[in-house]
Amino acid sequence: MKVARFHAPGDIRIEDAPEPVAGPGELKIRVRNCSTCGTDAKIYKFGHHHIRPPRVMGHEIAGEVVDTGARVQVIAAIPCGSCADCARGRRTVCPNQESMGYHYDGGFAEYMIVPAKVLAVDGVNAIPSGVGFAEASVAEPLACVLNGQSLAGVGAGDDVVVMGAGPIGCLHVRTARARGAARVFLVDVNAQRLAMAAELVRPDATIDADPVEQVLKLTGGRGADVVITAAASGAAQEQAVRMAARQGRISFFGGLPKDDPVIALDSNLVHYRELTIVGANGSSPAHNAEALRLVAEGAVTVSDLITHRLPLSQVLDGIDLVSRGAAIKVTIEP
Ligand SMILES: [Zn+2]
Ligand SMILES: [Zn+2]
């Protein structure tokens, strides 16, 4: 079978590999869609400390169980299910977390083995009828967005700002609407990408410069109830705190580069305005199931966000599209 394997930064190869064989307690699936995201672009450029090459990449996975033909979606982040955090239901911050495409071979392959660990934490979801494989593969990033918005308490009547108009930003706009947000404003410094995203997700306003001033203007000086940074930008995080309304919630959804993670924070803004700043680290198996449900119900549409469908042989083109911001969602069809 064909696989896309990471060997070293800048070195991903399309190779022939023997078809994997499922061991006891494992599941073999025929991958139908594995979508790409900014993380794949980051791994391609810099590698990742959890990836010991060679490794088949790809963590937004949907396919068919070889034995039964069942249509399934597979989680990316695998909690251990037994540590103190997992016992408290905090599965997104399990310190023993492993990931598909990092610790285990992922979905950029014709066939893939689902490890027993994934099955043990209910990490394989039946794809609801009416939901395609490509849409189902987007359940994983959507699950991460659900986790972020649940931690930030996005709810009815909120004015929400999403900073970053990539695929994750688009999913945040759609999810905020589904949760009853009053207005959603989309910010990106790249005017072209912002226009492409806005065309699809129709925010109430787009902002490509001076976001703090613009958000204050749009909200009559009050600021936004929730600000979500879906960009690896310290400047965006600093602006997010300054544009939040009193008792506003700020989600530092996107992480910062490892070598530049420190921002300047006016802690008096947090103090006097009673701000809440939350993080977000991936998603739990339950978030993945919820994401599939929302897609099936039509509460969050994802099909139109899939702008490119490419065969496995073009996985590098897909990653290139993602890193240039020239696509919303690129899905690979092995
Ligand atoms: Zn991803
Ligand atoms: Zn755990």
PDB file of N, CA, C and O in Angstrom, residues 165-166 170 186-200 206-209 324-328:
ATOM      1  N   ALA A 165      -8.363  33.545  10.500  1.00  0.00           N
ATOM      2  CA  ALA A 165      -9.416  33.122   9.566  1.00  0.00           C
ATOM      3  C   ALA A 165      -9.038  31.851   8.817  1.00  0.00           C
ATOM      4  O   ALA A 165      -9.460  31.643   7.686  1.00  0.00           O
ATOM      5  N   GLY A 166      -8.245  30.998   9.448  1.00  0.00           N
ATOM      6  CA  GLY A 166      -7.946  29.689   8.850  1.00  0.00           C
ATOM      7  C   GLY A 166      -9.090  28.729   9.093  1.00  0.00           C
ATOM      8  O   GLY A 166     -10.181  29.136   9.505  1.00  0.00           O
ATOM      9  N   CYS A 170     -12.649  29.434  11.018  1.00  0.00           N
ATOM     10  CA  CYS A 170     -13.956  29.230  10.373  1.00  0.00           C
ATOM     11  C   CYS A 170     -14.837  28.325  11.232  1.00  0.00           C
ATOM     12  O   CYS A 170     -16.039  28.589  11.406  1.00  0.00           O
ATOM     13  N   LEU A 186     -14.793  38.447  12.655  1.00  0.00           N
ATOM     14  CA  LEU A 186     -13.634  37.645  12.243  1.00  0.00           C
ATOM     15  C   LEU A 186     -12.463  38.561  11.905  1.00  0.00           C
ATOM     16  O   LEU A 186     -12.615  39.527  11.138  1.00  0.00           O
ATOM     17  N   VAL A 187     -11.314  38.262  12.501  1.00  0.00           N
ATOM     18  CA  VAL A 187     -10.112  39.102  12.355  1.00  0.00           C
ATOM     19  C   VAL A 187      -9.007  38.306  11.675  1.00  0.00           C
ATOM     20  O   VAL A 187      -8.774  37.148  12.032  1.00  0.00           O
ATOM     21  N   ASP A 188      -8.328  38.898  10.705  1.00  0.00           N
ATOM     22  CA  ASP A 188      -7.094  38.302  10.188  1.00  0.00           C
ATOM     23  C   ASP A 188      -6.248  39.409   9.562  1.00  0.00           C
ATOM     24  O   ASP A 188      -6.784  40.322   8.939  1.00  0.00           O
ATOM     25  N   VAL A 189      -4.940  39.319   9.760  1.00  0.00           N
ATOM     26  CA  VAL A 189      -4.049  40.324   9.163  1.00  0.00           C
ATOM     27  C   VAL A 189      -3.885  40.092   7.666  1.00  0.00           C
ATOM     28  O   VAL A 189      -3.501  41.000   6.926  1.00  0.00           O
ATOM     29  N   ASN A 190      -4.175  38.867   7.210  1.00  0.00           N
ATOM     30  CA  ASN A 190      -4.103  38.542   5.786  1.00  0.00           C
ATOM     31  C   ASN A 190      -5.481  38.797   5.156  1.00  0.00           C
ATOM     32  O   ASN A 190      -6.405  37.997   5.287  1.00  0.00           O
ATOM     33  N   ALA A 191      -5.603  39.950   4.485  1.00  0.00           N
ATOM     34  CA  ALA A 191      -6.907  40.379   3.970  1.00  0.00           C
ATOM     35  C   ALA A 191      -7.484  39.392   2.966  1.00  0.00           C
ATOM     36  O   ALA A 191      -8.705  39.201   2.891  1.00  0.00           O
ATOM     37  N   GLN A 192      -6.594  38.742   2.211  1.00  0.00           N
ATOM     38  CA  GLN A 192      -7.046  37.808   1.184  1.00  0.00           C
ATOM     39  C   GLN A 192      -7.664  36.554   1.826  1.00  0.00           C
ATOM     40  O   GLN A 192      -8.741  36.095   1.426  1.00  0.00           O
ATOM     41  N   ARG A 193      -6.970  36.018   2.826  1.00  0.00           N
ATOM     42  CA  ARG A 193      -7.477  34.845   3.525  1.00  0.00           C
ATOM     43  C   ARG A 193      -8.779  35.185   4.263  1.00  0.00           C
ATOM     44  O   ARG A 193      -9.720  34.397   4.301  1.00  0.00           O
ATOM     45  N   LEU A 194      -8.806  36.405   4.827  1.00  0.00           N
ATOM     46  CA  LEU A 194      -9.997  36.856   5.547  1.00  0.00           C
ATOM     47  C   LEU A 194     -11.208  36.902   4.607  1.00  0.00           C
ATOM     48  O   LEU A 194     -12.303  36.442   4.953  1.00  0.00           O
ATOM     49  N   ALA A 195     -10.985  37.418   3.405  1.00  0.00           N
ATOM     50  CA  ALA A 195     -12.087  37.516   2.439  1.00  0.00           C
ATOM     51  C   ALA A 195     -12.575  36.133   2.032  1.00  0.00           C
ATOM     52  O   ALA A 195     -13.786  35.892   1.937  1.00  0.00           O
ATOM     53  N   MET A 196     -11.623  35.213   1.815  1.00  0.00           N
ATOM     54  CA  MET A 196     -11.990  33.846   1.418  1.00  0.00           C
ATOM     55  C   MET A 196     -12.817  33.173   2.524  1.00  0.00           C
ATOM     56  O   MET A 196     -13.839  32.537   2.247  1.00  0.00           O
ATOM     57  N   ALA A 197     -12.382  33.351   3.764  1.00  0.00           N
ATOM     58  CA  ALA A 197     -13.106  32.734   4.888  1.00  0.00           C
ATOM     59  C   ALA A 197     -14.477  33.388   5.080  1.00  0.00           C
ATOM     60  O   ALA A 197     -15.479  32.710   5.299  1.00  0.00           O
ATOM     61  N   ALA A 198     -14.512  34.721   4.981  1.00  0.00           N
ATOM     62  CA  ALA A 198     -15.759  35.452   5.224  1.00  0.00           C
ATOM     63  C   ALA A 198     -16.828  35.085   4.209  1.00  0.00           C
ATOM     64  O   ALA A 198     -18.019  35.012   4.521  1.00  0.00           O
ATOM     65  N   GLU A 199     -16.397  34.848   2.980  1.00  0.00           N
ATOM     66  CA  GLU A 199     -17.293  34.416   1.919  1.00  0.00           C
ATOM     67  C   GLU A 199     -18.051  33.153   2.338  1.00  0.00           C
ATOM     68  O   GLU A 199     -19.227  32.973   2.037  1.00  0.00           O
ATOM     69  N   LEU A 200     -17.359  32.275   3.066  1.00  0.00           N
ATOM     70  CA  LEU A 200     -17.956  31.009   3.478  1.00  0.00           C
ATOM     71  C   LEU A 200     -18.746  31.126   4.778  1.00  0.00           C
ATOM     72  O   LEU A 200     -19.874  30.662   4.882  1.00  0.00           O
ATOM     73  N   THR A 206     -15.800  41.871   9.309  1.00  0.00           N
ATOM     74  CA  THR A 206     -14.418  41.402   9.198  1.00  0.00           C
ATOM     75  C   THR A 206     -13.495  42.564   9.549  1.00  0.00           C
ATOM     76  O   THR A 206     -13.831  43.729   9.312  1.00  0.00           O
ATOM     77  N   ILE A 207     -12.354  42.229  10.128  1.00  0.00           N
ATOM     78  CA  ILE A 207     -11.396  43.242  10.568  1.00  0.00           C
ATOM     79  C   ILE A 207     -10.001  42.800  10.142  1.00  0.00           C
ATOM     80  O   ILE A 207      -9.564  41.707  10.509  1.00  0.00           O
ATOM     81  N   ASP A 208      -9.306  43.628   9.343  1.00  0.00           N
ATOM     82  CA  ASP A 208      -7.957  43.228   8.925  1.00  0.00           C
ATOM     83  C   ASP A 208      -6.870  44.159   9.470  1.00  0.00           C
ATOM     84  O   ASP A 208      -5.691  43.969   9.178  1.00  0.00           O
ATOM     85  N   ALA A 209      -7.275  45.172  10.255  1.00  0.00           N
ATOM     86  CA  ALA A 209      -6.275  46.061  10.878  1.00  0.00           C
ATOM     87  C   ALA A 209      -6.893  46.716  12.109  1.00  0.00           C
ATOM     88  O   ALA A 209      -8.119  46.849  12.186  1.00  0.00           O
ATOM     89  N   ARG A 324       0.575  28.050   3.053  1.00  0.00           N
ATOM     90  CA  ARG A 324       0.450  29.352   2.389  1.00  0.00           C
ATOM     91  C   ARG A 324      -0.873  30.046   2.715  1.00  0.00           C
ATOM     92  O   ARG A 324      -1.111  31.168   2.301  1.00  0.00           O
ATOM     93  N   GLY A 325      -1.763  29.354   3.436  1.00  0.00           N
ATOM     94  CA  GLY A 325      -3.061  29.941   3.736  1.00  0.00           C
ATOM     95  C   GLY A 325      -3.922  30.078   2.488  1.00  0.00           C
ATOM     96  O   GLY A 325      -4.829  30.903   2.430  1.00  0.00           O
ATOM     97  N   ALA A 326      -3.635  29.237   1.468  1.00  0.00           N
ATOM     98  CA  ALA A 326      -4.345  29.347   0.186  1.00  0.00           C
ATOM     99  C   ALA A 326      -5.593  28.468   0.136  1.00  0.00           C
ATOM    100  O   ALA A 326      -6.320  28.477  -0.843  1.00  0.00           O
ATOM    101  N   ALA A 327      -5.820  27.683   1.203  1.00  0.00           N
ATOM    102  CA  ALA A 327      -6.976  26.798   1.241  1.00  0.00           C
ATOM    103  C   ALA A 327      -7.671  26.996   2.578  1.00  0.00           C
ATOM    104  O   ALA A 327      -7.085  27.529   3.505  1.00  0.00           O
ATOM    105  N   ILE A 328      -8.924  26.549   2.687  1.00  0.00           N
ATOM    106  CA  ILE A 328      -9.499  26.453   4.018  1.00  0.00           C
ATOM    107  C   ILE A 328      -9.153  25.051   4.517  1.00  0.00           C
ATOM    108  O   ILE A 328      -8.172  24.884   5.230  1.00  0.00           O
TER     109      ILE A 328
END
